[in-house]
Backbone as CSV, one residue per row, in Angstrom:
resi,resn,N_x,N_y,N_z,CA_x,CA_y,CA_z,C_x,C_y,C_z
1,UNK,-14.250,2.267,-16.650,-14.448,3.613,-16.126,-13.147,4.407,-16.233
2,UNK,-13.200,5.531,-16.670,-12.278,6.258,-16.620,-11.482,6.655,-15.647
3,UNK,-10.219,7.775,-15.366,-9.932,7.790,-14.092,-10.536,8.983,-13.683
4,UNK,-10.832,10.028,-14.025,-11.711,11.238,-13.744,-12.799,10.709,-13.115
5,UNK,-13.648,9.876,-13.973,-15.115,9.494,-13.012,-14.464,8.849,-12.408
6,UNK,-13.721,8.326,-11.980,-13.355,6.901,-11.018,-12.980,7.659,-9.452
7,UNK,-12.458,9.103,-9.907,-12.007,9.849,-8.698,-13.061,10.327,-7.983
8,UNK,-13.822,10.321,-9.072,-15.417,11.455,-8.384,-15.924,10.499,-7.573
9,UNK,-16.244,9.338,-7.995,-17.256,8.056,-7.664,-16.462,7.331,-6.185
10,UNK,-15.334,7.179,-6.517,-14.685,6.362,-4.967,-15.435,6.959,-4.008
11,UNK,-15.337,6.089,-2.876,-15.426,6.576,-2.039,-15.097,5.329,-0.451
12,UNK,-14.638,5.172,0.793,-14.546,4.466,1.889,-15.604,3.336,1.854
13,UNK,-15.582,2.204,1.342,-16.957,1.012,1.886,-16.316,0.742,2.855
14,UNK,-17.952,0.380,3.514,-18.301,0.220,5.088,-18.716,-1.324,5.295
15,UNK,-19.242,-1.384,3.988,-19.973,-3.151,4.585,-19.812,-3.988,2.493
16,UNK,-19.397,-4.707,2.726,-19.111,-5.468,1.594,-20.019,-6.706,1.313
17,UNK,-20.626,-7.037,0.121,-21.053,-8.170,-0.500,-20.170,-9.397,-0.400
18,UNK,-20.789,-9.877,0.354,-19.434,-11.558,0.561,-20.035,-12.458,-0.207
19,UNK,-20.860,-12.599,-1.180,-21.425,-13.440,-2.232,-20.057,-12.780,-3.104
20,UNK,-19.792,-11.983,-3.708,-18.913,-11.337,-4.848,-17.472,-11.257,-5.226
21,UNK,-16.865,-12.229,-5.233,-15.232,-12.479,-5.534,-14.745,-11.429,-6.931
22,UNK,-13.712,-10.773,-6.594,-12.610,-9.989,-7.873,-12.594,-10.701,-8.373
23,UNK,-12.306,-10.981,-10.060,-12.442,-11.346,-10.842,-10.647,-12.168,-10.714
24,UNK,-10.229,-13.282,-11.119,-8.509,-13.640,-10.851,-7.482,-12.456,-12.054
25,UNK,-8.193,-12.430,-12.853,-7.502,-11.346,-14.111,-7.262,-10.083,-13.436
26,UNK,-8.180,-9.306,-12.809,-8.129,-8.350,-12.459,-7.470,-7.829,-10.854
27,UNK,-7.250,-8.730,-10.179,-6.747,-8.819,-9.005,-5.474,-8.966,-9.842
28,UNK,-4.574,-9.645,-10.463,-3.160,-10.250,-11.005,-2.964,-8.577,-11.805
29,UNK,-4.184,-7.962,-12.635,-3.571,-6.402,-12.731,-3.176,-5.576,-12.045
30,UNK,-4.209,-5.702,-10.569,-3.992,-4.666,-9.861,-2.815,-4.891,-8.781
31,UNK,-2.399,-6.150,-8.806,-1.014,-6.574,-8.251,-0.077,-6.364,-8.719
32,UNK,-0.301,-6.205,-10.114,1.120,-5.964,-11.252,1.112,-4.141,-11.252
33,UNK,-0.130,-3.412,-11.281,0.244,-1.907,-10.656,1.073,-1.482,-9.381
34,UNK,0.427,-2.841,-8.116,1.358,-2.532,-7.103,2.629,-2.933,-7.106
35,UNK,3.170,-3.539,-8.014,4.263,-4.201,-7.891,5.535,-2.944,-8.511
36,UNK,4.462,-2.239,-9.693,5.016,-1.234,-10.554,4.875,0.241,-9.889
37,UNK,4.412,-0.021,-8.298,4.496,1.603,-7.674,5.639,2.465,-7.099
38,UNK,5.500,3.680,-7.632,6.925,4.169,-7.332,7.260,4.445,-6.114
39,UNK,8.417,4.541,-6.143,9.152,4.859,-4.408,10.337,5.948,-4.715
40,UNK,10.845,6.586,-3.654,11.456,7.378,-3.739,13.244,6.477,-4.244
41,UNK,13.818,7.180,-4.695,14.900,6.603,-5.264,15.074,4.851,-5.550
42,UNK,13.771,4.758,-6.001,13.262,3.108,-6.081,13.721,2.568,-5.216
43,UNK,13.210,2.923,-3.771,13.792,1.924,-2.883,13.083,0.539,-2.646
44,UNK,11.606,0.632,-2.975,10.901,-0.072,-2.743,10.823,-0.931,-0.994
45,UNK,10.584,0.011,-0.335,11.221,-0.643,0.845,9.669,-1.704,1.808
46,UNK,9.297,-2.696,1.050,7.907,-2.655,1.453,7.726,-4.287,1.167
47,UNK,6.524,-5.118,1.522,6.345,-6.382,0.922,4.590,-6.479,1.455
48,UNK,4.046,-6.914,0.774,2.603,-6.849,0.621,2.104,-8.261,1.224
49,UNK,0.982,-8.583,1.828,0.477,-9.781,1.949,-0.881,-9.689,1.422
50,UNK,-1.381,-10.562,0.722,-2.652,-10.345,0.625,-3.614,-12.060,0.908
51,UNK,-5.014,-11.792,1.255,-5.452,-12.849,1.415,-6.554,-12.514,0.664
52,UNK,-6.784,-13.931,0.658,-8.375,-13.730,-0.706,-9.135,-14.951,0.157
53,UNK,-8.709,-16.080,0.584,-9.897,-16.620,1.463,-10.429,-16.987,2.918
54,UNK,-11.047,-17.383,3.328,-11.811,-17.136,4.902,-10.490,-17.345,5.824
55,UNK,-9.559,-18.170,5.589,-8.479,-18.646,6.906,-8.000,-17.599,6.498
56,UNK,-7.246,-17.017,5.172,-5.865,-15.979,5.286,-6.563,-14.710,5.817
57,UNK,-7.870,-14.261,5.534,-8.934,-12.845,5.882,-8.357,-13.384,7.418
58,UNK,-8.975,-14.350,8.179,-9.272,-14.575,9.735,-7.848,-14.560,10.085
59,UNK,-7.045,-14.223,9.738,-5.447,-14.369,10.711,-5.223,-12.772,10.400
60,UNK,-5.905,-12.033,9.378,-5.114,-10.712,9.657,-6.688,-9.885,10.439
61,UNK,-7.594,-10.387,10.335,-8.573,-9.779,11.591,-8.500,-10.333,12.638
62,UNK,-7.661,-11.049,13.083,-7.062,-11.565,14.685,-6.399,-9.919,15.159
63,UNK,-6.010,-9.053,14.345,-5.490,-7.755,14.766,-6.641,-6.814,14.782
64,UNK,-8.084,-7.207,14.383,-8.903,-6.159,14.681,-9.847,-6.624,15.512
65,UNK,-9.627,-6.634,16.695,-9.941,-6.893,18.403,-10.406,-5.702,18.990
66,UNK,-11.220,-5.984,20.325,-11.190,-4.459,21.188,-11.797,-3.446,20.139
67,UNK,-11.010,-2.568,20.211,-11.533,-1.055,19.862,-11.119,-0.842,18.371
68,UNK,-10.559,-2.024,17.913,-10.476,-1.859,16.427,-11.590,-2.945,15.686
69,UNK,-12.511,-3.417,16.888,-13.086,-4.438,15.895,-14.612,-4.122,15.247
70,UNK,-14.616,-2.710,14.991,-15.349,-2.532,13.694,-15.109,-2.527,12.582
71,UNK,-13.539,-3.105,12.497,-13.318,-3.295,11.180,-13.046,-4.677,10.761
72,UNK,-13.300,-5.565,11.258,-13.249,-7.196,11.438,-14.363,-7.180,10.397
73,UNK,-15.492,-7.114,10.505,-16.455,-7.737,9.169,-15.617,-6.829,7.879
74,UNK,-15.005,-5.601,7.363,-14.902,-4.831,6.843,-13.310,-6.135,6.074
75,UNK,-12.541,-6.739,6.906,-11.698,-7.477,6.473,-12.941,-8.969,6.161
76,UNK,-13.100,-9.484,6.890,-13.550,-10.630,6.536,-14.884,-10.901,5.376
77,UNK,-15.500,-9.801,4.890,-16.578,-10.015,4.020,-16.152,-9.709,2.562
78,UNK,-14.785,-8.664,2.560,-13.962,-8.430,1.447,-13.796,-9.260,0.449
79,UNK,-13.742,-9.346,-0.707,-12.961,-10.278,-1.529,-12.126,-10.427,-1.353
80,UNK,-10.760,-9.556,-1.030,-9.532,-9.459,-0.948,-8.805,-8.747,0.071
81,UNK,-7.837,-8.717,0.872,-7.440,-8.374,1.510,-6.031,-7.672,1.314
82,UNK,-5.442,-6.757,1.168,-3.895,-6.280,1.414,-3.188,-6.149,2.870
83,UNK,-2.425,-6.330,3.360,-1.357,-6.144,3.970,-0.501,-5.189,3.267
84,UNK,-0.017,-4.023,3.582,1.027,-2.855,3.194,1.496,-3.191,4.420
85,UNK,3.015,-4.083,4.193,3.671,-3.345,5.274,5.142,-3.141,4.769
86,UNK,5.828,-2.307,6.152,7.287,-1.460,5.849,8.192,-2.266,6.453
87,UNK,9.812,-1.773,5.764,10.814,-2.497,6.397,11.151,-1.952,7.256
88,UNK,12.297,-2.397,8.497,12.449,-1.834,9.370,13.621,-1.387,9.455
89,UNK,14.365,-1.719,8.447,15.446,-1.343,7.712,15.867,-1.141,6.217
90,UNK,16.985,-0.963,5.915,17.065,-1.109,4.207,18.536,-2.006,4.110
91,UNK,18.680,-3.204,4.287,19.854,-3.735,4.431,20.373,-3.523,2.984
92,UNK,22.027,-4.055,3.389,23.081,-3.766,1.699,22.019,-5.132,1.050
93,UNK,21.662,-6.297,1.906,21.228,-7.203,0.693,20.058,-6.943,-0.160
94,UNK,18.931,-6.082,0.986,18.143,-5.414,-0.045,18.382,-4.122,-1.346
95,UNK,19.382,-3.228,-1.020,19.849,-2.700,-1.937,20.858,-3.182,-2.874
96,UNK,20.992,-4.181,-2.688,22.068,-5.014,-3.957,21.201,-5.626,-5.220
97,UNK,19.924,-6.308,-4.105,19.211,-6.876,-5.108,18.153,-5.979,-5.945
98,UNK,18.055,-4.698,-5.454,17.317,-3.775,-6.602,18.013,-3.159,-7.630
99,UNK,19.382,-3.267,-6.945,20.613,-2.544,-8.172,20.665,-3.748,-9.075
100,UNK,20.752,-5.011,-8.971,21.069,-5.663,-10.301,19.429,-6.055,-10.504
101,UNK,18.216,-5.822,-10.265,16.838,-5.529,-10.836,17.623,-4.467,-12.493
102,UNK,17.326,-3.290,-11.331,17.829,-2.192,-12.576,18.914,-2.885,-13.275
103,UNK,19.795,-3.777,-13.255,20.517,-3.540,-14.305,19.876,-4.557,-15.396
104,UNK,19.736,-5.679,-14.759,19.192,-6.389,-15.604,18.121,-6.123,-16.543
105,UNK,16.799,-5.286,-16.090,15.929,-4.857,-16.860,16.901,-3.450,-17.669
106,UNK,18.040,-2.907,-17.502,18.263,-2.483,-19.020,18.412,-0.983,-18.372
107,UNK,18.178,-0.385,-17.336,18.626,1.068,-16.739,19.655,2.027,-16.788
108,UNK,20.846,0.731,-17.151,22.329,1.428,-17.112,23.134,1.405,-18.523
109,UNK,22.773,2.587,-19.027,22.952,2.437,-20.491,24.373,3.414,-20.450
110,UNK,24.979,4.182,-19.971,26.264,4.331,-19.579,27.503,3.978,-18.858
111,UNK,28.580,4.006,-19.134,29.645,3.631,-18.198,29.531,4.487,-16.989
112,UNK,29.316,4.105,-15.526,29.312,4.648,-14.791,27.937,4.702,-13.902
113,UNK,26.791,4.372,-14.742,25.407,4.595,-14.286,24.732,3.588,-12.766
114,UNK,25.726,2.704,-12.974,25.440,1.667,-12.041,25.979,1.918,-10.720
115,UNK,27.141,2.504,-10.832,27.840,2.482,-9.399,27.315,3.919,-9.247
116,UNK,26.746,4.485,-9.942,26.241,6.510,-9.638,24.868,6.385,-9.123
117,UNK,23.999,5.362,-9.590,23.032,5.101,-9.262,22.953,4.056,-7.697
118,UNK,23.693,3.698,-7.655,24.121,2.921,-5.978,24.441,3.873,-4.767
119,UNK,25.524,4.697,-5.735,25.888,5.342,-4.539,25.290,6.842,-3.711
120,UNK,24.176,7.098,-5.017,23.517,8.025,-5.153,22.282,7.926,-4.198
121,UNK,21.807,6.390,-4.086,20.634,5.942,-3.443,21.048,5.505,-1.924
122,UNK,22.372,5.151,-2.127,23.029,4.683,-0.223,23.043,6.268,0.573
123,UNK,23.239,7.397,-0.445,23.916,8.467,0.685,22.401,9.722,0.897
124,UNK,21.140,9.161,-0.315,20.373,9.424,0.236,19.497,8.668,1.570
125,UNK,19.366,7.333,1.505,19.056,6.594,2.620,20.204,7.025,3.843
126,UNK,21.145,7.199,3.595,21.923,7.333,4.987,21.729,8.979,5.227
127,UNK,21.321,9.621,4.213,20.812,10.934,5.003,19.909,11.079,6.027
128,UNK,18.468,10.082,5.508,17.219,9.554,6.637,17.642,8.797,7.558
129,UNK,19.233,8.482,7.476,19.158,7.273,8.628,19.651,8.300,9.412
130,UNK,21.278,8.870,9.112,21.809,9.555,10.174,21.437,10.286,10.255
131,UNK,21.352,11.772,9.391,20.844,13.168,9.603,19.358,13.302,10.153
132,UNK,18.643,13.106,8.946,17.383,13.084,9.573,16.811,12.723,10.546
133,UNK,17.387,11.167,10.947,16.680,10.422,11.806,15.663,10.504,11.629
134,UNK,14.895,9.802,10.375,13.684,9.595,9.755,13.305,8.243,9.194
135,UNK,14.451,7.589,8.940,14.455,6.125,8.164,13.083,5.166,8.075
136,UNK,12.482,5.008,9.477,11.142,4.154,9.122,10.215,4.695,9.134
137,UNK,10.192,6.224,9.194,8.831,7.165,9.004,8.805,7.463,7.046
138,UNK,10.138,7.549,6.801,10.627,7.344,5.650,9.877,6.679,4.753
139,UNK,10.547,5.143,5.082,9.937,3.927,4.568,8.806,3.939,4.761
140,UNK,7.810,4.177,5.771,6.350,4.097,5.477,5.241,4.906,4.574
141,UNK,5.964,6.121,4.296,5.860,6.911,3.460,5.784,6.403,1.933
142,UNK,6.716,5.837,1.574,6.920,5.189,0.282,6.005,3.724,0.448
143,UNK,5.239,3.366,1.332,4.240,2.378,1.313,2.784,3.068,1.370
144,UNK,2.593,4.710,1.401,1.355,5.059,1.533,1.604,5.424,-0.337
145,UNK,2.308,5.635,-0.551,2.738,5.543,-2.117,1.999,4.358,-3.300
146,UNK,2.442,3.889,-2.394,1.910,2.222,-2.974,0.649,2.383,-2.900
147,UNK,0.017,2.223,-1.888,-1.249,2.263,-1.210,-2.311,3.079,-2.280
148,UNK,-1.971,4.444,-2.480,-2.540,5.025,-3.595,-2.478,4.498,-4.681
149,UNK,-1.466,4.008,-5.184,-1.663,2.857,-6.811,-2.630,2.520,-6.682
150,UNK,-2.963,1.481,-5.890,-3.567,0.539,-5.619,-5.201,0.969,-6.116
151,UNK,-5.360,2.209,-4.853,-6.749,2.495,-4.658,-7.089,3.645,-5.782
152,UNK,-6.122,4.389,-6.343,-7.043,4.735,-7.583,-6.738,4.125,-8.505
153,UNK,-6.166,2.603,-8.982,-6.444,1.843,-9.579,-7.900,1.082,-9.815
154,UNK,-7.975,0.341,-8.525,-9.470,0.282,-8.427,-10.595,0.680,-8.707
155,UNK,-10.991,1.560,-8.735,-12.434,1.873,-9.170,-12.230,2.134,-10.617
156,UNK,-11.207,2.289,-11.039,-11.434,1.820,-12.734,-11.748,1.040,-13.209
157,UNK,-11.477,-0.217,-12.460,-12.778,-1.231,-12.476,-13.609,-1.845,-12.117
158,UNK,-14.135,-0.483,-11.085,-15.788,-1.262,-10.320,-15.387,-1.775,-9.009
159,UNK,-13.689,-1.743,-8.221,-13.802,-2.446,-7.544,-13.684,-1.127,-6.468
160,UNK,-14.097,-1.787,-5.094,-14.831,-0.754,-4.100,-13.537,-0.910,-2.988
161,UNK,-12.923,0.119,-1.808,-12.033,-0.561,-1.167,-11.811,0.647,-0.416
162,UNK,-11.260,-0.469,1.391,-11.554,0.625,2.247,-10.051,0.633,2.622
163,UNK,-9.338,1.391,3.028,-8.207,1.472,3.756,-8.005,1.667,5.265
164,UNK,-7.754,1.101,5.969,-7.526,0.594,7.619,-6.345,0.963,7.958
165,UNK,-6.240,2.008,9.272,-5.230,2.199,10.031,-5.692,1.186,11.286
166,UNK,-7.055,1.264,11.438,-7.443,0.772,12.713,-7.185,-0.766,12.584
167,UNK,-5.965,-0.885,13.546,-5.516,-2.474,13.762,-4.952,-2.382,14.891
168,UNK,-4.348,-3.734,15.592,-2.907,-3.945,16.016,-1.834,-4.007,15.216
169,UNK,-1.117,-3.428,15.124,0.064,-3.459,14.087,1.087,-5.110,14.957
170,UNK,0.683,-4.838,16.419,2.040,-5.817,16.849,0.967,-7.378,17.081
171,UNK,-0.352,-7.417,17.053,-0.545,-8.210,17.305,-0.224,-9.482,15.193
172,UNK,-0.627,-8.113,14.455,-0.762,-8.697,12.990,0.532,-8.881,12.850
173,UNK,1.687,-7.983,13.435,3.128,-8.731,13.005,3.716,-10.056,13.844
174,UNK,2.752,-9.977,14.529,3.011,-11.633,15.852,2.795,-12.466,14.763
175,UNK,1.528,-12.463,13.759,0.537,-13.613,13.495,1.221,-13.833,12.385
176,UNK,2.104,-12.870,11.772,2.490,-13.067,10.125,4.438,-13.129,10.052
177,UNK,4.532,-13.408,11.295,5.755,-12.994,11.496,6.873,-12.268,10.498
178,UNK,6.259,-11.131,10.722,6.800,-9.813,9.891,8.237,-9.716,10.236
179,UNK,8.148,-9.347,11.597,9.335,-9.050,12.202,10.602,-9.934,11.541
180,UNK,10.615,-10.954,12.212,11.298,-11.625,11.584,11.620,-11.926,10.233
181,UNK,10.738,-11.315,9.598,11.035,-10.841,8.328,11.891,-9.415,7.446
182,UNK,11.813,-9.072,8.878,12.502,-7.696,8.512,10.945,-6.539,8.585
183,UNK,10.053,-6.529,8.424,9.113,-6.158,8.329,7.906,-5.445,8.980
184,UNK,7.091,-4.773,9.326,6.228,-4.398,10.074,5.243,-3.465,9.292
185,UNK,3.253,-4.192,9.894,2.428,-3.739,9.431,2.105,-2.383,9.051
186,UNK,1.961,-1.555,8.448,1.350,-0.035,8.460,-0.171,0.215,8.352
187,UNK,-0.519,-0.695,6.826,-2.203,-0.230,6.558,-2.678,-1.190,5.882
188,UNK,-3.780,-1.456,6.313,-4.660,-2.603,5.403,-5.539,-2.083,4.357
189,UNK,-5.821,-2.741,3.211,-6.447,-2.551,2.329,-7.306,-3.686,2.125
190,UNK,-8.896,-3.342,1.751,-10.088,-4.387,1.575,-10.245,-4.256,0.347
191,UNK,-10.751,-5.405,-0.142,-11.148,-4.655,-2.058,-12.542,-5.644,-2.621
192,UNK,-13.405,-5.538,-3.018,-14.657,-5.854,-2.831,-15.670,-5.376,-3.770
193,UNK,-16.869,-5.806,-3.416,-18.264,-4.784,-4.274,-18.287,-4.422,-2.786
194,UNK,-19.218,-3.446,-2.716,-19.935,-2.757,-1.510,-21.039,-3.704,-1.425
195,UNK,-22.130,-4.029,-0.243,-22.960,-4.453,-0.227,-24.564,-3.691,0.244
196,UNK,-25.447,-4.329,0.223,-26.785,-3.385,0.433,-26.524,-2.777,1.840
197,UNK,-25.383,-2.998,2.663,-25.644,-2.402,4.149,-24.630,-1.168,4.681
198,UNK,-24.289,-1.193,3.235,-23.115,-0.019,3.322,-23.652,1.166,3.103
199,UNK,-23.845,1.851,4.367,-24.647,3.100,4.113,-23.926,4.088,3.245
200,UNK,-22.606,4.263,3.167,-21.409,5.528,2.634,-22.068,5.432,0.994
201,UNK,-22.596,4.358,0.808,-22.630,4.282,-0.671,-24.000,5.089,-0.909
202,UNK,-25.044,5.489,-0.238,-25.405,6.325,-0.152,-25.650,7.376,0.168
203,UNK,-24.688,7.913,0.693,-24.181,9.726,1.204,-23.652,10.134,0.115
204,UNK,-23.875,11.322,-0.207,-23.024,11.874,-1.212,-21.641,12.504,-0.534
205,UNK,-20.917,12.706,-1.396,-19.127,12.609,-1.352,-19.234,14.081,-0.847
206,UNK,-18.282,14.302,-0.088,-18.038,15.526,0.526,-16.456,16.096,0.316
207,UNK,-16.134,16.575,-0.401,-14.697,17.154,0.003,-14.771,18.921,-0.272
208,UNK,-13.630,19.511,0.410,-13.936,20.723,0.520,-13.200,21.419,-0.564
209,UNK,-14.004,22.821,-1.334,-13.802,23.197,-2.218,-12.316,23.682,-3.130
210,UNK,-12.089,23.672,-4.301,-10.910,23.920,-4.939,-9.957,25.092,-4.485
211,UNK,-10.934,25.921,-4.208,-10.828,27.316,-3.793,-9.824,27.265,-2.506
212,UNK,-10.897,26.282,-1.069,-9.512,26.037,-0.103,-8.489,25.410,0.116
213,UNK,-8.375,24.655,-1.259,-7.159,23.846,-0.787,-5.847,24.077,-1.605
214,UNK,-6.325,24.500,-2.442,-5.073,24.837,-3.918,-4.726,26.433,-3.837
215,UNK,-3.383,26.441,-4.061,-2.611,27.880,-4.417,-2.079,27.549,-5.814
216,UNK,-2.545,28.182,-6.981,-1.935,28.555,-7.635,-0.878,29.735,-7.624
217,UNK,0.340,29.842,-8.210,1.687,30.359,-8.153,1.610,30.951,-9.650
């Protein structure tokens, strides 16, 4: 499917086919898109979890309890599961190890490009840290980044997928010990066929017209 129809056609599933596993080829693509999603001054400030069977699904719907647990079948009937989550910092060791990424893959083709490109990316992060005082609203930002790869990746090939705010963020970073990872949950992603009980798949798509949302200049 193209990406034009793929934009028209998406849409939020509600209830998923749990007979229907992603294909392993096509899950390893759409991991290699997320892996290849951009971030602002490539910070990449983010680390993904994903689960694909019944125990890894059941430890990240231990966070959809209470008043988030209409989305517990929505994780557990999925083929696949994402974890997007953010750092809670940007330590020198994480920015050391993306500077020699870039160098190694071949980025710094001038004298000078390496230490311009370091120091260029520290004094924008320390703008969000000190000035702004924005740093992990920041960083989560550059994980809703991701998040979009992901999902208009997907339906280019058939695959269906809902995105979840509704969680515990502290109970899923208890269970996955994020924290201690440096880390903390933002948004879940399901990825799946839809199944016969997913009503959305029969509503037609609603968004509001070209007219109100765009200014041309």
């Amino acid at each position: 499917m193209d990406y034009f129809t793929a934009a028209q056609n998406r849409y939020t599933t509600k209830a998923y086919d749990t007979s229907r596993k992603i294909p392993q080829a096509q899950i390893d693509g759409l991991l290699e898109a997320l892996r290849q999603s951009p971030s602002s001054v490539n910070s990449q400030p983010w680390h993904f979890i994903i689960a694909s069977d019944d125990a890894g699904k059941a430890r990240i719907a231990k966070a959809a309890q209470g008043p988030y647990g209409y989305n517990a079948p929505k994780i557990m009937d999925a083929s696949h599961v994402i974890v997007f989550a953010a750092a809670t910092d940007i330590t020198a060791a994480h920015l050391e190890a993306v500077l020699q990424r870039e160098d190694r893959d071949g980025r710094f083709r001038v004298a000078g490009a390496r230490e311009g490109q370091d120091k260029a990316r520290k004094s924008f992060i320390d703008l969000h840290r000190y000035e702004q005082k924005d740093l992990q609203h920041w960083m989560e930002k550059q994980v809703y980044l991701a998040l979009g790869t992901v999902m208009a990746g997907a339906p280019t090939l058939g695959i269906d997928t809902t995105p979840m705010e509704g969680f515990d963020f502290r109970l899923l970073d208890a269970e996955l010990g994020l924290r201690e990872q440096g880390y903390t949950s933002v948004v879940l992603l399901s990825l799946g066929y839809h199944g016969e009980k997913d009503f959305n798949a029969r509503l037609p798509k609603s968004r509001l017209p070209r007219a109100d949302i765009m200014t041309f200049l």
